mmCIF file of C-alpha atoms and ligand atoms in Angstrom:
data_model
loop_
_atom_site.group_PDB
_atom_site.id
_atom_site.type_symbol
_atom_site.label_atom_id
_atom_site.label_comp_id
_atom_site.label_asym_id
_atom_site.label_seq_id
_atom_site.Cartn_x
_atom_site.Cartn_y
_atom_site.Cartn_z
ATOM 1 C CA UNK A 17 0.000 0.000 0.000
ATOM 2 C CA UNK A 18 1.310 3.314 -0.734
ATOM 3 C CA UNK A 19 0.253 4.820 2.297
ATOM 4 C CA UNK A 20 0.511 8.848 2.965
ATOM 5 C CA UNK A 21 3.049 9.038 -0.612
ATOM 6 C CA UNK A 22 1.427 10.266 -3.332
ATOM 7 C CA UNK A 23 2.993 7.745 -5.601
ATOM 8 C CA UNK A 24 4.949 4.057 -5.112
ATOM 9 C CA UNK A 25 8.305 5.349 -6.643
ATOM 10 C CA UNK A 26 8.657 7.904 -3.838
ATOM 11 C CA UNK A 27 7.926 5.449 -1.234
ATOM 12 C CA UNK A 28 10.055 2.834 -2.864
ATOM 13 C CA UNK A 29 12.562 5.540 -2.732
ATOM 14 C CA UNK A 30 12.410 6.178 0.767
ATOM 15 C CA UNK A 31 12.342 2.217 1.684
ATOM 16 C CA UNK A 32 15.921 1.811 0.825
ATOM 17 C CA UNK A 33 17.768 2.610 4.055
ATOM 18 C CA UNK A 34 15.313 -0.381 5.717
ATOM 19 C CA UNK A 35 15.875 -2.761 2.695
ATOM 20 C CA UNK A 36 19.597 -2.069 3.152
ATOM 21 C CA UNK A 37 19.086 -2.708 7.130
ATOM 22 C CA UNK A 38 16.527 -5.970 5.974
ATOM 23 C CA UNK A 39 19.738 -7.226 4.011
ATOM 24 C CA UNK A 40 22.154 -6.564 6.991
ATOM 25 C CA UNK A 41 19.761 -9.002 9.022
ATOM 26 C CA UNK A 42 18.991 -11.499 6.578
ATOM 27 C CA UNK A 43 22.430 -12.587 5.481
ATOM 28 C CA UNK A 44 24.581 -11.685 8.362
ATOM 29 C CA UNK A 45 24.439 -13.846 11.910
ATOM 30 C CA UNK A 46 27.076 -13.292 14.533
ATOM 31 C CA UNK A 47 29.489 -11.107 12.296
ATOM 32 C CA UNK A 48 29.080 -13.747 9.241
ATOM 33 C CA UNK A 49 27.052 -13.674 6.033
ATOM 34 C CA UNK A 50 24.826 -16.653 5.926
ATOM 35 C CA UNK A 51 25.078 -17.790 2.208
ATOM 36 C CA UNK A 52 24.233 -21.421 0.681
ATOM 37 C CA UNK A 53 27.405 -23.494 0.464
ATOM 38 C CA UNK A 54 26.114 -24.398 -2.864
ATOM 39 C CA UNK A 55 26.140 -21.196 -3.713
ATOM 40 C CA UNK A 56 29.637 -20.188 -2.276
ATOM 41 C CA UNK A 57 30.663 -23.173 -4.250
ATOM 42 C CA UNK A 58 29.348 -22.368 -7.416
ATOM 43 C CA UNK A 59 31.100 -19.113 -7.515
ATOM 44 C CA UNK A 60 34.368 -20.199 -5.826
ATOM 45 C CA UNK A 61 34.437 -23.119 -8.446
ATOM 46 C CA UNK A 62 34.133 -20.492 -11.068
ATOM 47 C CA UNK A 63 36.937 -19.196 -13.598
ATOM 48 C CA UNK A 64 34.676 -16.066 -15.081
ATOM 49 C CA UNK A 65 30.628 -14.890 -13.905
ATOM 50 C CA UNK A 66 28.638 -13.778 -16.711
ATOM 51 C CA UNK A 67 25.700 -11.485 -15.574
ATOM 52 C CA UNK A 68 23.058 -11.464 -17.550
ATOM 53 C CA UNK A 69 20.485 -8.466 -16.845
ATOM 54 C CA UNK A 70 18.371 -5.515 -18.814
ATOM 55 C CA UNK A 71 17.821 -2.103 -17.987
ATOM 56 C CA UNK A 72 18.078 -0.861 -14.352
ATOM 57 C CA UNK A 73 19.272 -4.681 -13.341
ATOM 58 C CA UNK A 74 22.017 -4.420 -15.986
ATOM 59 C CA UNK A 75 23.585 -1.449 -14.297
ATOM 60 C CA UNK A 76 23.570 -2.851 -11.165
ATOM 61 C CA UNK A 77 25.323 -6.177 -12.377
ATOM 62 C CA UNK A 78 28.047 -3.493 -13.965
ATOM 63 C CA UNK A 79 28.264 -1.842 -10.239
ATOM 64 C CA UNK A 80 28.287 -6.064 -9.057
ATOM 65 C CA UNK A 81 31.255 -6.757 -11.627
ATOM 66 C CA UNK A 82 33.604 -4.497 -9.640
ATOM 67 C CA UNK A 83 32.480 -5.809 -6.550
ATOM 68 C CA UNK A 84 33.501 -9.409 -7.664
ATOM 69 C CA UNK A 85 36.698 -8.379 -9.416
ATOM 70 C CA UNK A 86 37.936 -6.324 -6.517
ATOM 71 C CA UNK A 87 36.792 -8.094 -3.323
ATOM 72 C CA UNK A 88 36.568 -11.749 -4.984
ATOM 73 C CA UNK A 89 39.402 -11.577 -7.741
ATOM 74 C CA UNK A 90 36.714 -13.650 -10.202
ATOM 75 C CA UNK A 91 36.654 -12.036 -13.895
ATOM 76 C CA UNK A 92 33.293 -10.754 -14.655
ATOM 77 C CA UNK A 93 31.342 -9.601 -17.585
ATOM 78 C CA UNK A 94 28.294 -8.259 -17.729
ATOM 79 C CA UNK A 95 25.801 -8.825 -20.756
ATOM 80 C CA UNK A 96 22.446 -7.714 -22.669
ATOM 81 C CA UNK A 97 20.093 -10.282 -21.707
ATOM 82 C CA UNK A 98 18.766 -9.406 -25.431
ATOM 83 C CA UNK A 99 22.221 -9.335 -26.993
ATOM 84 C CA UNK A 100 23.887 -12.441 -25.364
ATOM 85 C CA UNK A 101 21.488 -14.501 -28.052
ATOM 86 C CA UNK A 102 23.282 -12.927 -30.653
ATOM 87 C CA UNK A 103 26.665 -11.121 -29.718
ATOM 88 C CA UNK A 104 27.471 -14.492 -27.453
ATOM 89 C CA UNK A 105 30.767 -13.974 -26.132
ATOM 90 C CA UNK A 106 33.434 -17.331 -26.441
ATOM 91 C CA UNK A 107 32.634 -19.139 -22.733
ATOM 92 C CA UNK A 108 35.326 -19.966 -20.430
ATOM 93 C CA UNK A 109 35.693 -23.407 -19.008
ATOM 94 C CA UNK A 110 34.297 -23.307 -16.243
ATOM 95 C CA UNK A 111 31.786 -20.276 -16.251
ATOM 96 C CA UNK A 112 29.052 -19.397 -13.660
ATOM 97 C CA UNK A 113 25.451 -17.771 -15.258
ATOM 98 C CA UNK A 114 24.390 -14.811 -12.537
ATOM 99 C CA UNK A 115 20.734 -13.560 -13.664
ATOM 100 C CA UNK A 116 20.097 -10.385 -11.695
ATOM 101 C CA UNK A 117 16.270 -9.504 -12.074
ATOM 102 C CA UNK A 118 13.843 -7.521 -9.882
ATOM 103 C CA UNK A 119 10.922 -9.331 -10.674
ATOM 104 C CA UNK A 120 12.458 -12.727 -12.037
ATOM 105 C CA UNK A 121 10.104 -12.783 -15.308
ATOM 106 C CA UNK A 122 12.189 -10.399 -17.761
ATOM 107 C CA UNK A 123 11.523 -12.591 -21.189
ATOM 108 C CA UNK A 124 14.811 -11.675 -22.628
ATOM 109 C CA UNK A 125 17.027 -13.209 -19.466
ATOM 110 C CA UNK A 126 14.869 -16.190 -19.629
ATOM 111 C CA UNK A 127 15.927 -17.127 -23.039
ATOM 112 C CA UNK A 128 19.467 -16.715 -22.244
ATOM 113 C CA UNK A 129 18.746 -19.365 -19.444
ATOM 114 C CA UNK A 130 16.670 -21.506 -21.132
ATOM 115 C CA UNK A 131 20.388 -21.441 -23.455
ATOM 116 C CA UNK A 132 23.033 -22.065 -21.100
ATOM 117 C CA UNK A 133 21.079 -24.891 -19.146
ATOM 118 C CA UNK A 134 21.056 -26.498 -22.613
ATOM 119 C CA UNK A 135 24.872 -26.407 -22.627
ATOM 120 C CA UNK A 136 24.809 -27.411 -19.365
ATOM 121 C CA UNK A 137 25.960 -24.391 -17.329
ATOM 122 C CA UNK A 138 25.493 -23.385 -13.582
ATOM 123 C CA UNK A 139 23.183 -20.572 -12.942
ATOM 124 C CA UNK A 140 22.102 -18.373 -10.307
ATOM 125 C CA UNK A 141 19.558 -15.966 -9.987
ATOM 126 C CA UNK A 142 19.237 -12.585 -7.626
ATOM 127 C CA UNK A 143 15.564 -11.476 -7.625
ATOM 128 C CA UNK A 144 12.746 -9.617 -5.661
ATOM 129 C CA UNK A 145 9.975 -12.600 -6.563
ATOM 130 C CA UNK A 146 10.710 -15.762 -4.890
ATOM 131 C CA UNK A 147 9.073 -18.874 -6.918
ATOM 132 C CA UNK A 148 9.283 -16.621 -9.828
ATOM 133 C CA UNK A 149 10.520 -18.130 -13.278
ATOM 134 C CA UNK A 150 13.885 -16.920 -13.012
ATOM 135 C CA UNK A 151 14.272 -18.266 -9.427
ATOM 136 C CA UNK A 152 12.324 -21.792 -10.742
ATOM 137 C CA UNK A 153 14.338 -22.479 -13.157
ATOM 138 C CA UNK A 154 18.316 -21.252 -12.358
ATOM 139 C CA UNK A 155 20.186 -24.070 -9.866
ATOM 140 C CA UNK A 156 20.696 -21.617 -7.182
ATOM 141 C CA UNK A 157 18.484 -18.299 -6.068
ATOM 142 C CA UNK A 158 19.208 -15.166 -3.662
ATOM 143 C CA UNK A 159 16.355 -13.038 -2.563
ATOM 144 C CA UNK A 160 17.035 -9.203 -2.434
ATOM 145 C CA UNK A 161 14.172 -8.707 0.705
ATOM 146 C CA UNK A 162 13.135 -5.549 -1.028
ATOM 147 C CA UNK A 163 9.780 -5.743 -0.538
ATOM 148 C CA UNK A 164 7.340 -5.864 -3.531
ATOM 149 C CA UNK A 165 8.448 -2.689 -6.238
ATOM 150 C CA UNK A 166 5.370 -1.360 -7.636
ATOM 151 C CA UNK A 167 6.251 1.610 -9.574
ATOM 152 C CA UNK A 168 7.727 1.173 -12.567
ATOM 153 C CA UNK A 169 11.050 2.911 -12.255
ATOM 154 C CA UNK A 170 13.066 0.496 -10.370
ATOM 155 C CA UNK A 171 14.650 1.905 -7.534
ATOM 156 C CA UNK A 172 14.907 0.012 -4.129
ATOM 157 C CA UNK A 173 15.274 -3.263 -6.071
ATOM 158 C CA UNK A 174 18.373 -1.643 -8.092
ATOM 159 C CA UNK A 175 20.409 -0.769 -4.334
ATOM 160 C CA UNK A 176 19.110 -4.271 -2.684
ATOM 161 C CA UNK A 177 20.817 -6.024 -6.315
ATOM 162 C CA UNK A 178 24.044 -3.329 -5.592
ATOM 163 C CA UNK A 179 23.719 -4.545 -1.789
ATOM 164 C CA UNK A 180 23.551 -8.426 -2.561
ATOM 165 C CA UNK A 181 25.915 -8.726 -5.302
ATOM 166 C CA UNK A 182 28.368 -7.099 -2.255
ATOM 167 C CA UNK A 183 27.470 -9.191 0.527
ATOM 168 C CA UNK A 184 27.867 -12.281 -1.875
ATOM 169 C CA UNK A 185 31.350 -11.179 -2.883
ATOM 170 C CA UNK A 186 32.107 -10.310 0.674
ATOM 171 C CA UNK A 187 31.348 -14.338 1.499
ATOM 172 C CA UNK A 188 33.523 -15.705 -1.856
ATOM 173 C CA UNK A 189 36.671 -13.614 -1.034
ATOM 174 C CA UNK A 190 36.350 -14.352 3.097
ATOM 175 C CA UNK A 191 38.170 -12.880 5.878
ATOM 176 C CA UNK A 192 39.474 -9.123 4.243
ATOM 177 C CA UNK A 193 39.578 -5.605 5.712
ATOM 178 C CA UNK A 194 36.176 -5.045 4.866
ATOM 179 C CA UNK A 195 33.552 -4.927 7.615
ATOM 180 C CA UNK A 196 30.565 -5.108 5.291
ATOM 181 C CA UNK A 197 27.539 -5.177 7.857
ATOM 182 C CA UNK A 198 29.076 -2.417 9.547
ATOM 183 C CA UNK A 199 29.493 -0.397 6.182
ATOM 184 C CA UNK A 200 26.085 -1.421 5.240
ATOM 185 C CA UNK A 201 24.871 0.199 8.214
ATOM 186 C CA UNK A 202 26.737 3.591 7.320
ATOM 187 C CA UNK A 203 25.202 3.592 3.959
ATOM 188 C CA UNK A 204 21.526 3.128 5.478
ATOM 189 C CA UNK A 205 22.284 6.243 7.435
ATOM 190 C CA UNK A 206 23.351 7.938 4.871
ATOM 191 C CA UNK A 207 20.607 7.327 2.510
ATOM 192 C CA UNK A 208 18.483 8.696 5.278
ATOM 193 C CA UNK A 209 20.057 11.539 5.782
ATOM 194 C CA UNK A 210 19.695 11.658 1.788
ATOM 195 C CA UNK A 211 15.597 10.932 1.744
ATOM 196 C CA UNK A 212 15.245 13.369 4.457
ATOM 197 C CA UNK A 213 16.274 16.445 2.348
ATOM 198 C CA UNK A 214 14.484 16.177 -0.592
ATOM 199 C CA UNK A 215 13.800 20.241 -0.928
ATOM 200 C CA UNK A 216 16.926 20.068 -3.300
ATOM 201 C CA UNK A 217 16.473 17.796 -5.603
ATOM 202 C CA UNK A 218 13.005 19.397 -6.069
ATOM 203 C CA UNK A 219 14.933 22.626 -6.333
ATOM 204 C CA UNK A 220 17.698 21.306 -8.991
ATOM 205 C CA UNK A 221 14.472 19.300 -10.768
ATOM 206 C CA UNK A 222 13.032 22.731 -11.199
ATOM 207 C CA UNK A 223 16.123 24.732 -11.765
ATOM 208 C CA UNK A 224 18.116 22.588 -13.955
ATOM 209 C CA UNK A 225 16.068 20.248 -16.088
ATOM 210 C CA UNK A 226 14.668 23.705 -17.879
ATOM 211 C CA UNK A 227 15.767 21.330 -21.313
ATOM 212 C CA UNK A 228 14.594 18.459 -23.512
ATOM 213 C CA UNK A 229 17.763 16.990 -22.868
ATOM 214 C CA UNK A 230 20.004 16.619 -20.036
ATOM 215 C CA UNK A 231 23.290 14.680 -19.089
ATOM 216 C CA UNK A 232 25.012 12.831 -16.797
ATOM 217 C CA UNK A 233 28.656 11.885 -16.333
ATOM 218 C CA UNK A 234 31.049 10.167 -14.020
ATOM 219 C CA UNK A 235 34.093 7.777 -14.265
ATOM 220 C CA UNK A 236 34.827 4.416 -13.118
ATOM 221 C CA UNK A 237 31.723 3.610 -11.097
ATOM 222 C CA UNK A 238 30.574 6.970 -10.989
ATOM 223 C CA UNK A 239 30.021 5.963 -14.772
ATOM 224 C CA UNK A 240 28.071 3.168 -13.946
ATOM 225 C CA UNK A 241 25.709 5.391 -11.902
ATOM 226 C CA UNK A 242 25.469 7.609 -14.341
ATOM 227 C CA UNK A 243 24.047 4.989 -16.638
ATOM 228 C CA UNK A 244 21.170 4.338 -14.019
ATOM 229 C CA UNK A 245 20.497 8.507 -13.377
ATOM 230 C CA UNK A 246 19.666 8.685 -17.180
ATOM 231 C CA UNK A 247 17.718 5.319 -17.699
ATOM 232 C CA UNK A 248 15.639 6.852 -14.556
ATOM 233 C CA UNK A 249 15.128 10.287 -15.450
ATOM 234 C CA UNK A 250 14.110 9.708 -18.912
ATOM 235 C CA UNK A 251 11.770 6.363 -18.066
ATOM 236 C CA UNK A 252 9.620 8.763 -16.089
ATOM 237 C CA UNK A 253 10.321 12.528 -17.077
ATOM 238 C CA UNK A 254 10.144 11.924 -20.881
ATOM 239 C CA UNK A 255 13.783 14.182 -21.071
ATOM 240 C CA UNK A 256 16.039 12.883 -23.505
ATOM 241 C CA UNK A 257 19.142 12.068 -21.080
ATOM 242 C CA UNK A 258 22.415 10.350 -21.252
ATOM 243 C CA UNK A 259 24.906 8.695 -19.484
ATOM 244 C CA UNK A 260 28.501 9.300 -20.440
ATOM 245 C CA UNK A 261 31.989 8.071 -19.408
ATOM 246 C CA UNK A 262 33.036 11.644 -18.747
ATOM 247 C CA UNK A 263 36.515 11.371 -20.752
ATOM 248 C CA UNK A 264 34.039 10.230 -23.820
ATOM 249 C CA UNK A 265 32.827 13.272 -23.504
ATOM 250 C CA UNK A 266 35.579 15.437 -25.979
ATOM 251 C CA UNK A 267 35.435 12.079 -28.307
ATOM 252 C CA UNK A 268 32.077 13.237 -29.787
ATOM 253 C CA UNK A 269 29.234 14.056 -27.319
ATOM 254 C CA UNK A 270 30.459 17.352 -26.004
ATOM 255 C CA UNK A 271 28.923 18.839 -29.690
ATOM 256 C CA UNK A 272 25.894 18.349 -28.446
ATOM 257 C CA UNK A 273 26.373 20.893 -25.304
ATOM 258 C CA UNK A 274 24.751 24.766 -25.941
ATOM 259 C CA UNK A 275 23.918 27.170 -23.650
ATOM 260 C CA UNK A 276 21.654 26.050 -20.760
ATOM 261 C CA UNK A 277 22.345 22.083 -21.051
ATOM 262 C CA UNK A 278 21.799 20.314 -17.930
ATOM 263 C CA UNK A 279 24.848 18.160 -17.590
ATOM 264 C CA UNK A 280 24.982 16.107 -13.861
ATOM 265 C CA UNK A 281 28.339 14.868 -13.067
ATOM 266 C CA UNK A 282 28.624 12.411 -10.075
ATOM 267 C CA UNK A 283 32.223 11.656 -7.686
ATOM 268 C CA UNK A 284 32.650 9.646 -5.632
ATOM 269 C CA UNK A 285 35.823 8.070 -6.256
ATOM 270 C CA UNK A 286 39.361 10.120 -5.537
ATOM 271 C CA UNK A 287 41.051 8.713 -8.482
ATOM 272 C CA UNK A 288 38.606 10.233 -10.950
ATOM 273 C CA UNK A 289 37.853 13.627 -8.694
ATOM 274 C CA UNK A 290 40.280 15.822 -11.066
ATOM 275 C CA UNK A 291 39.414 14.249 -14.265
ATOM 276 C CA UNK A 292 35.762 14.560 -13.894
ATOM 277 C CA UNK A 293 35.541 17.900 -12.220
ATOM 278 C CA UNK A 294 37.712 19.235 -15.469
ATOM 279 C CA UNK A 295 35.254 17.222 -17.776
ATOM 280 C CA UNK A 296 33.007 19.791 -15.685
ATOM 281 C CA UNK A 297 35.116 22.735 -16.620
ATOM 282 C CA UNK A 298 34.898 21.577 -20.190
ATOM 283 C CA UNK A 299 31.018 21.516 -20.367
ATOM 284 C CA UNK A 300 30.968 24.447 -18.219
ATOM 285 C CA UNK A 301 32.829 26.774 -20.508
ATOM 286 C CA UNK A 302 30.505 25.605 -23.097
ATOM 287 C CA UNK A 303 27.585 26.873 -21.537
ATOM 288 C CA UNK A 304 26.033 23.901 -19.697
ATOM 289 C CA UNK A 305 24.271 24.811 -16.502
ATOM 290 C CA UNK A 306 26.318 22.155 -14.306
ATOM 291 C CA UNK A 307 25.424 19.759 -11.155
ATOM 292 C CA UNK A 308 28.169 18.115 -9.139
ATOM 293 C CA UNK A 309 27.076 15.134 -6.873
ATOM 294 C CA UNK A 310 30.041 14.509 -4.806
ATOM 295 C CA UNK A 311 30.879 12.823 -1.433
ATOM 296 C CA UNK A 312 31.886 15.182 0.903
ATOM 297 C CA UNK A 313 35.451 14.291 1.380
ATOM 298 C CA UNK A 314 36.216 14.715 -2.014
ATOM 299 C CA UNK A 315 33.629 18.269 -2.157
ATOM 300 C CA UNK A 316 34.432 21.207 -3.616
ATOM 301 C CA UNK A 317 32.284 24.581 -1.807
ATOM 302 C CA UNK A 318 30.337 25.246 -4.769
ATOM 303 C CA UNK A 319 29.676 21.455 -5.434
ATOM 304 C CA UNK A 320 25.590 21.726 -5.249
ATOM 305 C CA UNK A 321 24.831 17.771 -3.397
ATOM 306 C CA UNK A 322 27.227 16.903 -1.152
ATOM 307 C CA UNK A 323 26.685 12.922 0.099
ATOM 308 C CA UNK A 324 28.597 11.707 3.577
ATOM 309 C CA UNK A 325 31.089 9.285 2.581
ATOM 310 C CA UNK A 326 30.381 5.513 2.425
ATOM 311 C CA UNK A 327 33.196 2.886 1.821
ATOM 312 C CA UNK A 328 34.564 3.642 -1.811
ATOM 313 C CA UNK A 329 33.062 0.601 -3.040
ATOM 314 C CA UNK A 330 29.522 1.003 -1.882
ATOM 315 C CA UNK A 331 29.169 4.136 -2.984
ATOM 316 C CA UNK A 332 26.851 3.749 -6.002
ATOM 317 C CA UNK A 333 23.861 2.696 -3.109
ATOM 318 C CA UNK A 334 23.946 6.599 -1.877
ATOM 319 C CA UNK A 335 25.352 8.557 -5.273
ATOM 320 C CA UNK A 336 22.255 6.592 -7.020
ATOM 321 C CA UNK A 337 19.891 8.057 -4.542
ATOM 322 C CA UNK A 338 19.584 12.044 -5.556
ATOM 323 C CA UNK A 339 19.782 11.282 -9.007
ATOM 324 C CA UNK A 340 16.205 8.725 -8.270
ATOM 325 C CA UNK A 341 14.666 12.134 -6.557
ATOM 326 C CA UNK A 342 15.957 14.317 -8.831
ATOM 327 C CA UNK A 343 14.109 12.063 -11.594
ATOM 328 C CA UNK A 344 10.879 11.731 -9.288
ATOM 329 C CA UNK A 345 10.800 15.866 -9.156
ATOM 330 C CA UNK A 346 11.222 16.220 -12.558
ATOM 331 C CA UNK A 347 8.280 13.868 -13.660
ATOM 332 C CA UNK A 348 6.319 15.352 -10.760
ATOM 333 C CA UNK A 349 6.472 18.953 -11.805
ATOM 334 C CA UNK A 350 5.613 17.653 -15.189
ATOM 335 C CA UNK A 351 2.239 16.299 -14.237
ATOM 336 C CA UNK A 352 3.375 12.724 -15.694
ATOM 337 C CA UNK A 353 2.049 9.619 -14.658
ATOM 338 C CA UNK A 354 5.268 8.556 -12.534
ATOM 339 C CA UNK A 355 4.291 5.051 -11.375
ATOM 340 C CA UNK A 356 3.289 4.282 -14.861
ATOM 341 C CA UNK A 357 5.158 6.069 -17.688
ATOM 342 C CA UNK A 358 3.593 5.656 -21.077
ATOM 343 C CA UNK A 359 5.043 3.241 -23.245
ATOM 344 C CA UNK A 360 6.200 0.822 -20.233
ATOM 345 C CA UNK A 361 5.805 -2.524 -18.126
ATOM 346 C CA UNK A 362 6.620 -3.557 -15.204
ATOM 347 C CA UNK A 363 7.749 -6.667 -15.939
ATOM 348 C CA UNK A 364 8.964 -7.701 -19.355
ATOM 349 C CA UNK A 365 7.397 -10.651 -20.666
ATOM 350 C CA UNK A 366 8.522 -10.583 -24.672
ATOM 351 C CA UNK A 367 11.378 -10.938 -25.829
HETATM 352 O O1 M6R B 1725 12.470 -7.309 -13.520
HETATM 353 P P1 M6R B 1725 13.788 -6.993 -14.118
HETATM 354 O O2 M6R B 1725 14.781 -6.504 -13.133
HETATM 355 O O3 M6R B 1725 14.365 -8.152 -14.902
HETATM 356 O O4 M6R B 1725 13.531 -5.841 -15.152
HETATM 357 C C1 M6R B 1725 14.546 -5.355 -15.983
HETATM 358 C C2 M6R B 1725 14.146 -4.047 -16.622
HETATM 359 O O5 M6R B 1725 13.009 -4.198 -17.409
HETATM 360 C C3 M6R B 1725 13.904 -2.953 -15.579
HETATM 361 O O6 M6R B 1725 15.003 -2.791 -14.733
HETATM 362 C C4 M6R B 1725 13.595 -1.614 -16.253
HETATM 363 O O7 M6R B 1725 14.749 -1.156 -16.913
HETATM 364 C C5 M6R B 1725 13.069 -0.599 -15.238
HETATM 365 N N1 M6R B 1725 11.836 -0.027 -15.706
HETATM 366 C C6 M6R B 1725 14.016 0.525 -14.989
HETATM 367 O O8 M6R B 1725 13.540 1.434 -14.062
#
């Protein structure tokens, strides 16, 4: 039920800091994550995971392939549930299928399944929808405890996918520096303190998405995030947006900036905090009307959201977060239909 909200996607919005809390409980007991051994296994036995995903689910499987490159040391690719058919990739011996779906019935991932079990590959699928097809018919499941996602602009389902794919590479690579339930925590708090300010983003809806076209940018994961800020804002506000690796910027896009384009960049990683806020510069000098989404120790004073800092490699679950309100603002003062943009499912049952 939605309640006192006026709509599901702001609710679902402001449910993340307890689905991130939900997860904390559900796979952690006594300072370890409870995970199938099966599971475990099936990853640890694995030379390379291939993630197969669409839209929203597909960026968080990108945001999942560092977290299993850099915690677990596994290879990962991430794939086009709609593409894999055709553009299949060459398989490595011993390969590990990871479907990551929100509602477990996305057509296009099931034919990629119905594939690989006929070559007689392992699969695993992270979902919302237990007993859903996706969960039925992969060897192994993980539930993301998100709660049921109405609206359709995916948004608590895409940080419980972020949250799970961590938590599951926390358990493969075993005893490291990383205190995950404890970091998990911080980034509940923070996403809080995030959903409890939302006069901004209302304010930089109003303010900056004046154009049929807006962008955002970011590097390394920031890039990632970026990917999910533009699927979201243009599922629901109907403005044409982007998301660009910010140093592809000069290699073509940056034509495309005139006076008044929104361009959003997003930091959150030090390594990339000069390169992207002179990407910035670039745009800026062009005449874009600029937004910088940064955490705060890497915050510049005129830097318009500033996010507390998380641990560097959960920080798409709170940079993600602004750019979902800022997309929920901008649909709002539009007087679109936000839980139900024209054109779209919820779930994706054709291929
Ligand atoms: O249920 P799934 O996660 O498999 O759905 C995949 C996409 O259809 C879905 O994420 C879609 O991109 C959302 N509308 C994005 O907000």
């Amino acid at each position: 039920e939605k309640g006192t909200y006026p709509h599901y996607m702001l609710k679902e919005i402001d449910e993340q800091p307890y689905v991130i809390r939900r997860i904390v409980e559900q796979y952690f007991e006594d300072g370890d994550i409870k995970i199938d051994q099966e599971i475990v296994k099936a990853v640890k036995e694995a030379d390379r995971l291939y993630i197969i995903a669409a839209g929203t689910s597909m960026h968080a499987g990108f945001v999942g392939k560092q977290m299993f490159e850099q915690l677990a040391g596994i290879p990962t690719e991430v794939h086009i549930s709609s593409e894999f058919v055709y553009n299949t990739p060459v398989i490595s011996k011993k390969p590990l299928f990871i479907f990551i779906s929100q509602s477990g019935e996305t057509a296009d991932s099931r034919a990629v399944l119905v594939k690989i079990k006929q070559l007689g590959y392992p699969s695993l699928t992270i979902t919302n929808v237990p007993g859903s097809t996706l969960s039925r018919e992969a060897d192994h499941t993980l539930l993301l405890y998100a709660g049921p996602e109405i609206a359709v602009a995916s948004t608590k389902a895409y940080t419980a996918q972020v949250a799970v794919q961590a938590v599951l590479a926390a358990k493969v690579a075993g005893k490291t520096d990383l205190d995950l339930s404890r970091e998990l925590a911080i980034v509940a708090n923070v996403m809080e303190s995030i959903t409890d300010h939302k006069e901004q983003y209302e304010a930089i809806a109003k303010d900056y998405l004046t154009q049929r076209n807006c962008f955002y940018i970011g590097r390394h994961v920031d890039y990632y995030v970026a990917l999910e800020a533009a699927l979201k804002l243009k599922e629901i506000s109907y403005i044409q947006t982007e998301g660009f690796a910010a140093g592809e910027l000069k290699h073509g896009t940056i034509a495309l900036i005139e006076k008044g384009t929104p361009v959003i960049a997003i930091v959150s990683q030090e390594s990339v905090n000069l390169n992207t806020r002179s990407n910035v510069k670039e745009v800026k000098a062009r005449g874009a009307n600029t937004v910088i989404i940064s955490l705060r120790s890497l915050s510049s004073e005129t830097d318009q959201i500033v996010i507390d800092d998380v641990h560097p490699l959960l920080t798409p679950l709170v940079t993600v977060v602004p750019t979902q309100l800022i997309s929920y603002y901008a649909a709002l003062q539009r007087g679109f239909d936000i839980d139900k943009p024209r054109n779209l499912a919820k779930s994706v049952t054709v291929e």
